[in-house]
CSV table of C-alpha atoms in Angstrom, one decimal:
chain,number,residue,atom,x,y,z
A,1,MET,CA,170.0,70.7,185.1
A,2,THR,CA,169.0,74.4,184.7
A,3,TYR,CA,172.3,75.9,186.2
A,4,LEU,CA,174.1,73.5,183.6
A,5,ARG,CA,171.7,74.8,180.6
A,6,THR,CA,172.3,78.5,181.8
A,7,ILE,CA,176.2,77.7,181.7
A,8,TYR,CA,176.0,76.5,178.4
A,9,ARG,CA,173.8,79.3,177.0
A,10,LEU,CA,176.4,81.9,178.2
A,11,VAL,CA,179.4,79.8,176.5
A,12,ALA,CA,177.4,79.6,173.2
A,13,MET,CA,176.9,83.3,173.4
A,14,ALA,CA,180.5,83.6,174.1
A,15,VAL,CA,181.5,81.7,171.1
A,16,THR,CA,178.9,83.2,168.8
A,17,MET,CA,180.3,86.8,169.8
A,18,ALA,CA,183.9,85.8,169.2
A,19,VAL,CA,185.8,86.5,166.0
A,20,CYS,CA,184.5,84.3,163.3
A,21,VAL,CA,186.7,81.8,161.8
A,22,PRO,CA,186.1,80.0,158.7
A,23,VAL,CA,185.2,76.3,159.6
A,24,ALA,CA,185.6,73.3,157.0
A,25,PHE,CA,182.8,70.9,157.3
A,26,SER,CA,182.6,67.2,156.4
A,27,THR,CA,182.0,67.8,152.6
A,28,ASP,CA,185.1,69.9,152.3
A,29,ILE,CA,187.4,67.2,153.4
A,30,LYS,CA,188.9,64.2,151.7
A,31,VAL,CA,190.2,61.4,154.0
A,32,GLY,CA,193.5,59.6,153.1
A,33,ALA,CA,192.1,56.3,152.3
A,34,ALA,CA,190.4,58.3,149.5
A,35,ARG,CA,193.4,59.7,148.0
A,36,ILE,CA,194.3,56.1,146.2
A,37,ASP,CA,196.7,58.0,143.7
A,38,GLU,CA,198.8,58.9,146.7
A,39,TYR,CA,199.4,55.6,148.1
A,40,ALA,CA,198.3,52.7,145.8
A,41,HIS,CA,201.9,52.9,144.0
A,42,LEU,CA,203.5,52.8,147.5
A,43,LEU,CA,201.6,49.6,148.0
A,44,LYS,CA,202.0,47.9,144.6
A,45,GLY,CA,204.2,44.8,144.7
A,46,LYS,CA,204.0,44.4,148.4
A,47,ARG,CA,202.0,42.0,150.8
A,48,VAL,CA,199.8,44.5,152.9
A,49,ALA,CA,198.3,44.0,156.2
A,50,LEU,CA,195.2,46.3,156.8
A,51,LEU,CA,194.4,47.5,160.5
A,52,SER,CA,190.8,48.7,160.1
A,53,ASN,CA,187.3,48.3,160.8
A,54,HIS,CA,183.8,49.5,159.9
A,55,THR,CA,185.0,52.9,160.2
A,56,GLY,CA,187.5,52.5,157.2
A,57,VAL,CA,185.0,53.8,154.5
A,58,VAL,CA,185.0,56.0,151.8
A,59,ASP,CA,181.7,57.3,150.4
A,60,GLY,CA,180.0,54.0,151.9
A,61,ARG,CA,183.0,51.6,150.5
A,62,HIS,CA,185.3,50.1,152.7
A,63,THR,CA,188.9,50.6,152.2
A,64,LEU,CA,189.6,47.1,151.9
A,65,ASP,CA,187.3,46.8,148.8
A,66,ILE,CA,188.9,49.9,147.1
A,67,MET,CA,192.3,48.4,147.9
A,68,LEU,CA,191.4,45.2,146.4
A,69,GLU,CA,189.9,46.9,143.3
A,70,ASN,CA,193.3,48.7,142.7
A,71,GLY,CA,195.2,45.5,142.5
A,72,ILE,CA,196.8,45.9,146.0
A,73,ASN,CA,197.5,42.5,147.7
A,74,VAL,CA,195.9,42.5,151.0
A,75,THR,CA,197.1,39.4,152.8
A,76,THR,CA,195.9,40.1,156.3
A,77,ILE,CA,193.3,42.1,158.3
A,78,PHE,CA,193.8,43.1,161.8
A,79,SER,CA,190.8,44.3,163.8
A,80,PRO,CA,190.7,46.5,167.0
A,81,GLU,CA,188.5,46.7,170.1
A,82,HIS,CA,184.8,46.2,168.9
A,83,GLY,CA,186.0,43.7,166.1
A,84,PHE,CA,186.3,44.3,162.3
A,85,ARG,CA,182.5,44.7,161.9
A,86,GLY,CA,182.4,47.3,164.8
A,87,ASN,CA,179.7,45.5,166.9
A,88,ALA,CA,181.3,44.0,169.8
A,89,ASP,CA,180.8,45.5,173.4
A,90,ALA,CA,183.3,47.7,174.8
A,91,GLY,CA,186.2,45.6,176.5
A,92,GLU,CA,184.7,42.5,175.0
A,93,LYS,CA,187.2,40.0,173.6
A,94,VAL,CA,187.2,39.5,170.0
A,95,GLN,CA,188.4,36.5,168.2
A,96,GLY,CA,190.1,36.4,164.7
A,97,GLY,CA,188.7,34.4,161.6
A,98,VAL,CA,188.2,35.1,158.1
A,99,ASP,CA,186.5,37.8,156.2
A,100,ALA,CA,183.3,36.3,154.5
A,101,ALA,CA,183.5,38.6,151.7
A,102,THR,CA,187.1,38.4,150.7
A,103,GLY,CA,188.2,35.1,152.4
A,104,ILE,CA,191.2,37.2,154.0
A,105,PRO,CA,192.4,36.2,157.4
A,106,ILE,CA,191.6,38.3,160.4
A,107,ALA,CA,193.9,38.6,163.2
A,108,SER,CA,192.0,40.1,166.2
A,109,LEU,CA,194.2,42.8,168.4
A,110,TYR,CA,191.7,42.5,171.0
A,111,ASP,CA,191.5,38.9,172.0
A,112,GLY,CA,192.9,39.3,175.4
A,113,GLN,CA,196.6,38.8,174.3
A,114,LYS,CA,198.9,41.4,175.3
A,115,GLY,CA,202.0,40.9,173.0
A,116,MET,CA,202.6,41.6,169.5
A,117,PRO,CA,201.1,39.2,166.7
A,118,SER,CA,202.8,35.8,166.4
A,119,ALA,CA,205.7,35.5,164.0
A,120,LYS,CA,203.4,33.5,161.6
A,121,THR,CA,201.2,36.4,161.2
A,122,MET,CA,203.8,38.9,160.8
A,123,ASN,CA,205.4,36.9,158.3
A,124,ARG,CA,202.5,37.3,155.9
A,125,PHE,CA,203.0,40.7,155.0
A,126,ASP,CA,205.6,43.5,154.1
A,127,ILE,CA,203.6,46.6,155.4
A,128,ILE,CA,201.0,47.4,157.7
A,129,VAL,CA,198.4,50.1,156.7
A,130,THR,CA,196.2,51.6,159.3
A,131,ASP,CA,192.7,53.2,158.4
A,132,LEU,CA,190.5,53.8,161.5
A,133,GLN,CA,188.5,56.5,162.6
A,134,ASP,CA,189.6,57.7,166.1
A,135,VAL,CA,187.8,60.4,168.4
A,136,GLY,CA,190.9,62.0,169.6
A,137,VAL,CA,190.4,60.9,173.2
A,138,ARG,CA,193.4,59.2,175.4
A,139,TYR,CA,191.1,56.4,176.7
A,140,TYR,CA,189.5,55.5,173.4
A,141,THR,CA,191.6,52.5,172.5
A,142,TYR,CA,192.4,52.5,168.8
A,143,TYR,CA,195.6,54.4,169.0
A,144,ILE,CA,197.0,51.9,171.5
A,145,THR,CA,196.1,49.2,168.8
A,146,MET,CA,198.2,51.3,166.2
A,147,MET,CA,200.9,51.5,168.6
A,148,ARG,CA,201.0,47.9,169.3
A,149,LEU,CA,201.3,47.1,165.6
A,150,MET,CA,203.9,50.1,165.3
A,151,ASN,CA,206.0,48.1,167.7
A,152,ALA,CA,205.6,44.9,165.9
A,153,ALA,CA,206.7,46.5,162.6
A,154,VAL,CA,209.9,47.9,164.3
A,155,ALA,CA,210.4,44.2,165.8
A,156,TYR,CA,210.1,42.5,162.5
A,157,GLY,CA,211.4,45.3,160.2
A,158,LYS,CA,208.2,46.0,158.4
A,159,ASP,CA,207.0,49.4,156.9
A,160,PHE,CA,204.0,51.2,158.5
A,161,MET,CA,201.3,53.4,156.8
A,162,VAL,CA,198.6,55.7,158.2
A,163,LEU,CA,195.9,56.6,155.9
A,164,ASP,CA,194.8,59.6,158.1
A,165,ARG,CA,191.3,60.8,158.9
A,166,PRO,CA,190.1,63.9,160.8
A,167,ASN,CA,189.9,64.0,164.6
A,168,PRO,CA,186.4,65.0,165.6
A,169,ASN,CA,187.8,66.5,168.6
A,170,GLY,CA,190.8,67.9,167.2
A,171,MET,CA,189.7,71.5,167.7
A,172,TYR,CA,191.4,71.9,171.3
A,173,VAL,CA,193.6,70.1,173.8
A,174,ASP,CA,192.5,69.6,177.3
A,175,GLY,CA,192.4,67.4,180.5
A,176,PRO,CA,195.1,66.1,182.5
A,177,VAL,CA,198.3,64.3,181.0
A,178,LEU,CA,198.5,60.9,182.0
A,179,ASP,CA,200.8,60.1,185.0
A,180,MET,CA,202.3,57.1,183.5
A,181,LYS,CA,202.1,55.2,187.0
A,182,TYR,CA,198.2,55.2,185.7
A,183,LYS,CA,199.4,53.6,182.3
A,184,SER,CA,196.8,51.0,181.3
A,185,GLY,CA,194.6,49.5,178.6
A,186,VAL,CA,192.9,52.7,178.4
A,187,GLY,CA,195.9,54.9,178.8
A,188,ALA,CA,199.2,54.1,177.2
A,189,LEU,CA,200.9,57.6,176.4
A,190,PRO,CA,201.9,61.0,178.5
A,191,ILE,CA,199.2,62.7,176.7
A,192,PRO,CA,196.1,64.9,177.8
A,193,VAL,CA,192.8,63.4,177.7
A,194,VAL,CA,191.8,65.3,174.5
A,195,HIS,CA,195.1,65.5,172.7
A,196,GLY,CA,193.8,67.3,169.5
A,197,MET,CA,195.8,64.9,167.0
A,198,THR,CA,195.0,62.9,164.2
A,199,LEU,CA,196.1,59.3,164.2
A,200,GLY,CA,198.6,60.2,161.7
A,201,GLU,CA,200.0,63.0,163.7
A,202,LEU,CA,200.0,60.9,166.9
A,203,ALA,CA,201.9,58.0,165.1
A,204,LEU,CA,204.6,60.7,163.9
A,205,MET,CA,204.8,61.8,167.7
A,206,ILE,CA,204.9,58.4,169.1
A,207,ASP,CA,207.9,57.7,166.8
A,208,GLY,CA,209.7,60.8,167.1
A,209,GLU,CA,209.2,61.0,170.9
A,210,GLY,CA,210.9,57.7,171.3
A,211,TRP,CA,207.7,56.0,172.9
A,212,LEU,CA,207.9,52.7,171.1
A,213,ASP,CA,209.4,49.9,173.2
A,214,GLY,CA,213.2,50.3,173.8
A,215,GLY,CA,213.0,53.8,172.4
A,216,ARG,CA,213.1,52.2,169.0
A,217,LYS,CA,212.2,54.2,165.7
A,218,LEU,CA,210.4,53.4,162.5
A,219,GLY,CA,212.1,56.5,161.2
A,220,ASP,CA,211.4,56.7,157.2
A,221,ARG,CA,209.5,53.4,157.2
A,222,LEU,CA,206.6,55.4,158.6
A,223,THR,CA,204.3,57.2,156.1
A,224,VAL,CA,201.3,59.1,156.5
A,225,ILE,CA,198.8,59.9,153.6
A,226,GLN,CA,197.4,63.2,154.9
A,227,CYS,CA,193.3,64.4,154.7
A,228,GLU,CA,192.8,67.1,152.2
A,229,GLY,CA,190.8,70.2,153.4
A,230,TYR,CA,191.3,69.4,157.0
A,231,THR,CA,192.4,71.8,159.8
A,232,HIS,CA,192.3,71.6,163.5
A,233,GLY,CA,189.3,73.9,163.5
A,234,SER,CA,187.3,71.7,161.3
A,235,ARG,CA,183.8,70.4,162.0
A,236,TYR,CA,184.0,66.9,160.7
A,237,ARG,CA,180.8,64.9,161.1
A,238,LEU,CA,181.7,61.0,161.3
A,239,PRO,CA,179.9,59.0,158.4
A,240,VAL,CA,179.6,56.2,160.7
A,241,ALA,CA,179.4,55.6,164.4
A,242,PRO,CA,182.9,54.9,165.5
A,243,SER,CA,181.8,52.4,168.0
A,244,PRO,CA,178.6,51.1,169.3
A,245,ASN,CA,177.8,53.4,172.0
A,246,LEU,CA,178.9,56.6,170.4
A,247,LYS,CA,175.6,57.1,168.5
A,248,SER,CA,175.7,60.8,167.7
A,249,MET,CA,177.9,63.7,167.4
A,250,LEU,CA,176.8,65.2,170.5
A,251,ALA,CA,178.0,61.8,172.4
A,252,VAL,CA,181.4,62.3,170.7
A,253,TYR,CA,181.8,65.9,172.0
A,254,LEU,CA,180.5,64.8,175.5
A,255,TYR,CA,182.7,61.8,175.4
A,256,PRO,CA,185.8,63.6,177.0
A,257,SER,CA,183.5,64.8,180.1
A,258,THR,CA,181.1,62.0,180.7
A,259,CYS,CA,183.2,58.7,180.1
A,260,TYR,CA,184.5,59.2,183.7
A,261,PHE,CA,181.1,57.8,184.7
A,262,GLU,CA,182.8,54.2,183.9
A,263,GLY,CA,184.8,54.8,187.0
A,264,THR,CA,181.8,55.3,189.3
A,265,VAL,CA,178.7,53.8,190.5
A,266,VAL,CA,176.6,56.0,188.0
A,267,SER,CA,175.4,54.7,184.9
A,268,LEU,CA,176.4,57.0,181.7
A,269,GLY,CA,173.3,55.5,179.5
A,270,ARG,CA,174.8,52.3,178.3
A,271,GLY,CA,171.9,50.2,177.4
A,272,THR,CA,169.8,53.1,176.3
A,273,ASP,CA,169.3,55.1,173.0
A,274,TYR,CA,171.8,57.9,174.4
A,275,PRO,CA,174.9,56.7,176.1
A,276,PHE,CA,177.4,59.4,177.1
A,277,GLU,CA,174.5,61.8,176.8
A,278,ILE,CA,172.6,61.0,179.9
A,279,TYR,CA,173.7,59.9,183.4
A,280,GLY,CA,171.9,58.6,186.5
A,281,HIS,CA,171.7,56.1,189.4
A,282,PRO,CA,168.6,54.7,191.4
A,283,SER,CA,169.4,57.0,194.3
A,284,MET,CA,170.2,60.1,192.7
A,285,LYS,CA,168.5,62.9,194.5
A,286,GLY,CA,166.7,65.8,193.0
A,287,CYS,CA,166.2,64.5,189.4
A,288,THR,CA,162.9,63.9,187.6
A,289,TYR,CA,164.4,62.6,184.5
A,290,THR,CA,164.4,58.8,184.4
A,291,PHE,CA,165.9,55.7,182.3
A,292,THR,CA,166.2,52.0,182.7
A,293,PRO,CA,169.5,50.6,181.1
A,294,GLN,CA,168.5,47.3,179.1
A,295,SER,CA,170.7,44.5,177.3
A,296,VAL,CA,171.2,45.8,173.7
A,297,PRO,CA,173.3,45.0,170.9
A,298,GLY,CA,176.7,46.8,171.7
A,299,ALA,CA,175.8,47.0,175.7
A,300,LYS,CA,175.0,43.5,176.5
A,301,ASN,CA,175.2,43.9,180.1
A,302,PRO,CA,175.3,47.6,181.0
A,303,PRO,CA,175.9,48.9,184.5
A,304,LEU,CA,172.5,49.1,186.7
A,305,LEU,CA,170.8,46.6,184.0
A,306,GLY,CA,167.1,46.8,184.6
A,307,GLU,CA,167.1,49.2,187.4
A,308,LYS,CA,165.4,52.6,187.3
A,309,CYS,CA,167.9,55.6,187.3
A,310,TYR,CA,167.1,59.0,188.2
A,311,GLY,CA,169.4,61.4,186.5
A,312,CYS,CA,170.2,64.2,184.0
A,313,ASP,CA,169.5,64.4,180.4
A,314,LEU,CA,172.1,66.2,178.3
A,315,THR,CA,170.8,65.6,174.9
A,316,GLY,CA,169.5,69.2,174.3
A,317,LEU,CA,172.9,70.7,174.8
A,318,ASP,CA,174.3,72.9,172.0
A,319,GLU,CA,177.4,71.2,170.3
A,320,GLU,CA,179.3,74.3,169.8
A,321,ALA,CA,178.7,75.1,173.6
A,322,VAL,CA,179.9,71.5,174.5
A,323,ILE,CA,183.0,71.8,172.5
A,324,ALA,CA,183.8,75.3,174.0
A,325,ALA,CA,183.5,74.0,177.5
A,326,GLY,CA,186.1,71.2,176.8
A,327,VAL,CA,186.8,68.4,179.5
A,328,ASN,CA,184.1,69.5,181.9
A,329,PHE,CA,184.0,67.7,185.3
A,330,GLU,CA,180.7,69.6,186.4
A,331,TYR,CA,178.8,66.3,185.5
A,332,VAL,CA,180.7,64.1,187.6
A,333,ALA,CA,180.8,66.5,190.4
A,334,ASP,CA,177.1,67.1,190.2
A,335,ALA,CA,176.4,63.4,190.6
A,336,TYR,CA,178.9,62.8,193.4
A,337,ARG,CA,177.2,65.7,195.2
A,338,ARG,CA,173.7,64.3,194.6
A,339,LEU,CA,174.6,60.9,195.7
A,340,GLU,CA,176.3,61.7,198.8
A,341,MET,CA,178.3,58.5,199.1
A,342,GLY,CA,181.8,59.6,199.6
A,343,ASP,CA,184.4,57.4,198.3
A,344,LYS,CA,182.1,54.7,197.5
A,345,PHE,CA,180.9,56.9,194.7
A,346,PHE,CA,184.4,55.9,192.8
A,347,THR,CA,186.2,52.8,191.7
A,348,SER,CA,189.9,52.5,190.9
A,349,PHE,CA,189.0,52.6,187.2
A,350,PHE,CA,188.2,56.3,187.7
A,351,GLU,CA,192.1,57.2,188.1
A,352,LEU,CA,192.9,55.0,185.1
A,353,LEU,CA,190.4,57.2,182.9
A,354,VAL,CA,191.4,60.6,184.4
A,355,GLY,CA,195.1,59.6,184.4
A,356,ASP,CA,196.0,61.4,187.7
A,357,GLY,CA,195.2,61.1,191.5
A,358,ASP,CA,194.1,64.7,191.9
A,359,VAL,CA,190.7,65.1,190.4
A,360,ARG,CA,189.0,62.7,192.5
A,361,ARG,CA,190.4,64.7,195.7
A,362,MET,CA,189.1,67.9,194.1
A,363,ILE,CA,185.8,66.7,193.6
A,364,LYS,CA,185.5,65.4,197.2
A,365,ALA,CA,186.7,68.9,198.3
A,366,GLY,CA,184.1,70.6,196.7
A,367,LYS,CA,186.2,72.3,194.0
A,368,SER,CA,184.5,73.8,191.1
A,369,ALA,CA,184.8,72.6,187.5
A,370,ALA,CA,186.6,75.6,186.6
A,371,GLU,CA,189.1,75.2,189.4
A,372,ILE,CA,189.7,71.5,188.3
A,373,LYS,CA,190.4,72.4,184.8
A,374,ALA,CA,192.7,75.1,186.2
A,375,SER,CA,194.9,72.3,187.8
A,376,TRP,CA,196.3,70.8,184.4
A,377,HIS,CA,196.6,74.1,182.4
A,378,ASP,CA,200.3,74.3,182.7
A,379,ASP,CA,200.8,70.6,181.6
A,380,VAL,CA,198.5,71.0,178.7
A,381,GLU,CA,200.5,74.1,177.3
A,382,ALA,CA,203.5,72.3,177.7
A,383,PHE,CA,202.3,69.4,175.7
A,384,LYS,CA,201.1,71.8,173.0
A,385,LEU,CA,204.6,72.9,172.3
A,386,ARG,CA,206.0,69.4,172.4
A,387,ARG,CA,203.5,68.0,169.7
A,388,ARG,CA,204.1,71.1,167.7
A,389,PRO,CA,206.8,69.3,165.3
A,390,TYR,CA,204.4,66.6,164.5
A,391,LEU,CA,201.3,68.6,163.5
A,392,LEU,CA,200.4,68.1,159.8
A,393,TYR,CA,197.2,70.6,159.6
A,394,LYS,CA,197.0,74.0,160.6
A,395,GLU,CA,195.7,74.8,164.1
């Protein structure tokens, strides 16, 4: 890993030597859910469905409690992947139920059902409010859940509101734009891996671009309650882990570059203390760092469970250098070279995560991470122009 650390030191030096731009930190930012005076009056007299989970908090208090204390009539809770409490494994089916603290029914949107909620559920409310902490990566499924409910809102004539939150990876746009032939449960829109938008901005783009079913639109029935003090250059440190295996800000920053191991034979550290910050395999050559995945909450049956893996430790990397490098396929390429397994290194899930069929071929051909990144440059620039009308915050 010496060469990787050298690369990142050089990147970090370049970032430090660049023209300094003021950066807003978490203490300067007020999330949409905290701006109760901006949205409570819009919800009074309406039956409200809240799409949220453990990330919907303001200073340690859940948005659900804040709404109820302000006389807002919440009649339904929708929960995304990982469940309302955020403790289910990635991809694990989560059943609905009742919130023990309030008695409000919970309708799971990650219970294995693909369609929209039932008519019985949809008839319980007038407006859907979304308050989720996304991480701004195309294969992170919260935006897909939001879009599913946007489709339901259009179909049933409901209003839709997003209580916006900062995107911790909102400072850049990078990665392949999804080729829609690879559309799946981990990729639903023709956007780059890192799209650089908040959920509020993305909701406006989904609606404005006609990406809902049948090209239908919510129009003026879509409202976004913006954050205060946020720009796309902000460094927003998440108050809680957005999902069980994104345990640190470094993991959030590495996620756009290391999640592709999910589409290979390599472990990315699920079942350890450092998921997305390490990678390895029992047969990886030239590595002294070792780890052994175990069954733990949030990773009950991780890849290579109980097997001693040899690999690479990224936990010491500088956060700003990782951000500056963007989507970086050097880690996957490094593991591919070390394992010498050819196509057996990859699974079909790799293309679903990447969103195109070229990256695998480039890795096999020995292309550098810089050459791979150059392959999507023009598509990213075109997307940045396309998204501009929907941005709510300064770039």
